[in-house]
mmCIF file of C-alpha atoms and ligand atoms in Angstrom:
data_model
loop_
_atom_site.group_PDB
_atom_site.id
_atom_site.type_symbol
_atom_site.label_atom_id
_atom_site.label_comp_id
_atom_site.label_asym_id
_atom_site.label_seq_id
_atom_site.Cartn_x
_atom_site.Cartn_y
_atom_site.Cartn_z
ATOM 1 C CA MET A 18 0.215 -53.299 -16.141
ATOM 2 C CA SER A 19 3.144 -51.315 -14.643
ATOM 3 C CA ASN A 20 5.250 -50.648 -17.742
ATOM 4 C CA CYS A 21 2.270 -49.691 -19.962
ATOM 5 C CA ILE A 22 1.969 -46.296 -20.778
ATOM 6 C CA PHE A 23 -2.019 -46.513 -21.401
ATOM 7 C CA CYS A 24 -2.488 -48.090 -17.989
ATOM 8 C CA SER A 25 -0.379 -45.112 -16.359
ATOM 9 C CA ILE A 26 -2.740 -42.794 -18.076
ATOM 10 C CA ILE A 27 -5.881 -44.966 -16.679
ATOM 11 C CA LYS A 28 -4.091 -44.566 -13.260
ATOM 12 C CA GLY A 29 -3.434 -40.596 -13.633
ATOM 13 C CA ASP A 30 0.241 -41.285 -13.343
ATOM 14 C CA ILE A 31 0.491 -39.641 -17.067
ATOM 15 C CA PRO A 32 -1.606 -36.758 -17.912
ATOM 16 C CA SER A 33 -4.193 -37.001 -20.830
ATOM 17 C CA ASN A 34 -6.616 -34.907 -22.604
ATOM 18 C CA LYS A 35 -9.744 -36.901 -21.672
ATOM 19 C CA VAL A 36 -13.062 -36.833 -23.694
ATOM 20 C CA TYR A 37 -14.698 -39.796 -22.203
ATOM 21 C CA GLU A 38 -14.649 -41.973 -19.182
ATOM 22 C CA ASP A 39 -16.604 -44.495 -17.353
ATOM 23 C CA ASP A 40 -15.966 -47.723 -15.252
ATOM 24 C CA ASP A 41 -14.751 -49.680 -18.222
ATOM 25 C CA ILE A 42 -13.473 -47.310 -20.879
ATOM 26 C CA LEU A 43 -11.318 -44.195 -21.467
ATOM 27 C CA ALA A 44 -11.223 -41.679 -24.587
ATOM 28 C CA PHE A 45 -8.177 -39.223 -24.646
ATOM 29 C CA HIS A 46 -6.649 -36.994 -27.383
ATOM 30 C CA ASP A 47 -3.801 -38.769 -29.266
ATOM 31 C CA ILE A 48 -0.523 -36.926 -28.265
ATOM 32 C CA GLN A 49 0.775 -36.620 -31.956
ATOM 33 C CA PRO A 50 -2.600 -35.806 -33.813
ATOM 34 C CA ALA A 51 -2.341 -37.103 -37.197
ATOM 35 C CA ALA A 52 -5.888 -35.294 -38.354
ATOM 36 C CA ASP A 53 -7.978 -32.363 -37.070
ATOM 37 C CA VAL A 54 -9.624 -35.060 -34.828
ATOM 38 C CA HIS A 55 -7.228 -37.861 -33.474
ATOM 39 C CA VAL A 56 -8.728 -39.787 -30.294
ATOM 40 C CA LEU A 57 -7.829 -43.217 -28.685
ATOM 41 C CA VAL A 58 -10.586 -45.127 -27.129
ATOM 42 C CA ILE A 59 -9.296 -48.004 -24.754
ATOM 43 C CA PRO A 60 -10.536 -50.509 -22.174
ATOM 44 C CA LYS A 61 -9.420 -49.964 -18.373
ATOM 45 C CA LYS A 62 -8.633 -53.626 -18.550
ATOM 46 C CA HIS A 63 -5.042 -54.212 -19.747
ATOM 47 C CA ILE A 64 -5.484 -56.240 -23.131
ATOM 48 C CA ALA A 65 -2.304 -56.037 -25.146
ATOM 49 C CA SER A 66 -3.793 -56.244 -28.498
ATOM 50 C CA LEU A 67 -6.909 -58.082 -30.530
ATOM 51 C CA ASN A 68 -4.922 -61.011 -30.401
ATOM 52 C CA GLU A 69 -4.940 -61.322 -26.849
ATOM 53 C CA LEU A 70 -8.695 -61.142 -26.543
ATOM 54 C CA ASP A 71 -10.479 -64.036 -25.203
ATOM 55 C CA SER A 72 -14.152 -64.818 -25.066
ATOM 56 C CA SER A 73 -14.593 -63.347 -21.430
ATOM 57 C CA ASP A 74 -13.944 -59.886 -22.949
ATOM 58 C CA GLU A 75 -17.078 -59.955 -25.348
ATOM 59 C CA LYS A 76 -19.045 -57.776 -23.374
ATOM 60 C CA LEU A 77 -16.316 -55.242 -22.780
ATOM 61 C CA ILE A 78 -15.368 -55.017 -26.389
ATOM 62 C CA ALA A 79 -19.025 -54.754 -27.318
ATOM 63 C CA LYS A 80 -19.411 -51.865 -25.025
ATOM 64 C CA LEU A 81 -15.948 -50.247 -26.367
ATOM 65 C CA THR A 82 -17.318 -50.770 -29.850
ATOM 66 C CA LEU A 83 -20.836 -49.325 -29.144
ATOM 67 C CA HIS A 84 -19.184 -46.099 -27.566
ATOM 68 C CA ILE A 85 -17.363 -45.325 -30.522
ATOM 69 C CA PRO A 86 -20.281 -43.315 -32.324
ATOM 70 C CA LYS A 87 -21.360 -41.943 -29.113
ATOM 71 C CA ILE A 88 -17.599 -40.501 -28.459
ATOM 72 C CA ALA A 89 -17.365 -39.281 -32.254
ATOM 73 C CA LYS A 90 -20.630 -37.501 -31.635
ATOM 74 C CA THR A 91 -19.256 -35.475 -28.934
ATOM 75 C CA LEU A 92 -16.169 -34.668 -30.952
ATOM 76 C CA GLY A 93 -18.613 -33.243 -33.529
ATOM 77 C CA LEU A 94 -17.817 -35.673 -36.290
ATOM 78 C CA ASP A 95 -21.235 -35.366 -37.691
ATOM 79 C CA ALA A 96 -19.601 -35.997 -41.281
ATOM 80 C CA GLY A 97 -18.206 -39.123 -40.312
ATOM 81 C CA TYR A 98 -14.845 -40.468 -39.162
ATOM 82 C CA LYS A 99 -12.229 -43.256 -39.663
ATOM 83 C CA THR A 100 -11.482 -46.202 -37.137
ATOM 84 C CA LEU A 101 -8.377 -48.032 -36.894
ATOM 85 C CA ILE A 102 -6.954 -50.784 -34.769
ATOM 86 C CA ASN A 103 -3.165 -51.725 -34.929
ATOM 87 C CA THR A 104 -2.465 -55.126 -34.395
ATOM 88 C CA GLY A 105 1.071 -56.420 -33.683
ATOM 89 C CA LYS A 106 4.335 -54.708 -34.662
ATOM 90 C CA GLY A 107 3.468 -55.899 -38.339
ATOM 91 C CA GLY A 108 0.281 -53.975 -38.216
ATOM 92 C CA GLY A 109 2.081 -50.700 -37.059
ATOM 93 C CA GLN A 110 1.121 -51.289 -33.495
ATOM 94 C CA GLN A 111 3.236 -48.948 -30.916
ATOM 95 C CA VAL A 112 1.391 -49.162 -27.632
ATOM 96 C CA PHE A 113 0.488 -52.738 -26.702
ATOM 97 C CA HIS A 114 -2.774 -51.760 -24.814
ATOM 98 C CA LEU A 115 -5.658 -52.226 -27.127
ATOM 99 C CA HIS A 116 -7.118 -49.152 -28.612
ATOM 100 C CA TYR A 117 -9.483 -47.949 -31.300
ATOM 101 C CA HIS A 118 -8.020 -44.789 -33.128
ATOM 102 C CA ILE A 119 -10.894 -42.256 -34.246
ATOM 103 C CA ILE A 120 -9.934 -39.886 -36.899
ATOM 104 C CA GLY A 121 -11.639 -37.080 -38.164
ATOM 105 C CA GLY A 122 -11.688 -33.957 -40.237
ATOM 106 C CA LYS A 123 -8.549 -33.298 -42.117
ATOM 107 C CA ILE A 124 -5.291 -35.777 -42.070
ATOM 108 C CA HIS A 125 -2.729 -33.188 -41.833
ATOM 109 C CA ALA A 126 0.360 -35.571 -41.110
ATOM 110 C CA LEU A 127 0.605 -38.242 -43.578
ATOM 111 C CA GLU A 128 4.078 -38.901 -41.930
ATOM 112 C CA SER A 129 2.720 -39.589 -38.538
ATOM 113 C CA LEU A 130 -0.115 -41.694 -39.883
ATOM 114 C CA LYS A 131 2.561 -44.149 -41.363
ATOM 115 C CA HIS A 132 2.688 -45.816 -38.120
ATOM 116 C CA ILE A 133 -0.848 -46.451 -37.979
ATOM 117 C CA GLY A 134 -1.688 -47.702 -41.287
HETATM 118 P P1 AMP B 213 -0.586 -47.645 -32.447
HETATM 119 O O1 AMP B 213 0.532 -47.258 -33.197
HETATM 120 O O2 AMP B 213 -1.795 -47.935 -33.043
HETATM 121 O O3 AMP B 213 -0.129 -48.203 -31.106
HETATM 122 O O4 AMP B 213 -0.856 -46.050 -31.546
HETATM 123 C C1 AMP B 213 -0.204 -45.419 -30.536
HETATM 124 C C2 AMP B 213 -1.037 -44.143 -30.732
HETATM 125 O O5 AMP B 213 -0.605 -43.636 -29.251
HETATM 126 C C3 AMP B 213 0.044 -43.164 -31.316
HETATM 127 O O6 AMP B 213 -0.653 -42.360 -32.294
HETATM 128 C C4 AMP B 213 0.644 -42.157 -30.500
HETATM 129 O O7 AMP B 213 0.789 -40.880 -30.816
HETATM 130 C C5 AMP B 213 -0.057 -42.268 -29.250
HETATM 131 N N1 AMP B 213 0.379 -42.009 -28.060
HETATM 132 C C6 AMP B 213 1.482 -42.473 -27.314
HETATM 133 N N2 AMP B 213 1.824 -41.815 -26.156
HETATM 134 C C7 AMP B 213 0.417 -41.314 -25.801
HETATM 135 C C8 AMP B 213 0.260 -40.461 -24.776
HETATM 136 N N3 AMP B 213 0.923 -40.435 -23.565
HETATM 137 N N4 AMP B 213 -0.862 -39.714 -24.790
HETATM 138 C C9 AMP B 213 -1.556 -39.746 -25.777
HETATM 139 N N5 AMP B 213 -1.327 -40.519 -27.096
HETATM 140 C C10 AMP B 213 -0.223 -41.318 -26.936
HETATM 141 ZN ZN1 ZN B 214 -2.049 -51.308 -20.503
#
């Protein structure tokens, strides 16, 4: 999608600090980290939010979800972490390209967590 910031990151038109990438998935550090570790995990397919998922996305979403603990492990989050998906304006979603937040370590910016909680 041309006016989607995360699609631009996938295309490489906007730089990102990548932590994992394959044919279907990209993970990169949040530009405004709200905690010691704050990574976003997205499908390369543009899906606006959980509300726009359909049954044809079943495999992709399963793959995305199954990669969360693998990515968390590479980030050193052995003690655990939080995951979060904001859905819709009322849910605090700002970027309308489906993404998991992986949040680990100390939360140091409660202000910036307001938009994701
Ligand atoms: P949400 O409020 O759930 O839609 O979260 C969107 C997240 O995307 C926020 O935590 C932003 O800090 C983050 N974000 C926005 N633009 C970028 C970018 N160019 N690179 C990395 N993270 C971004
Ligand atoms: Zn997109």
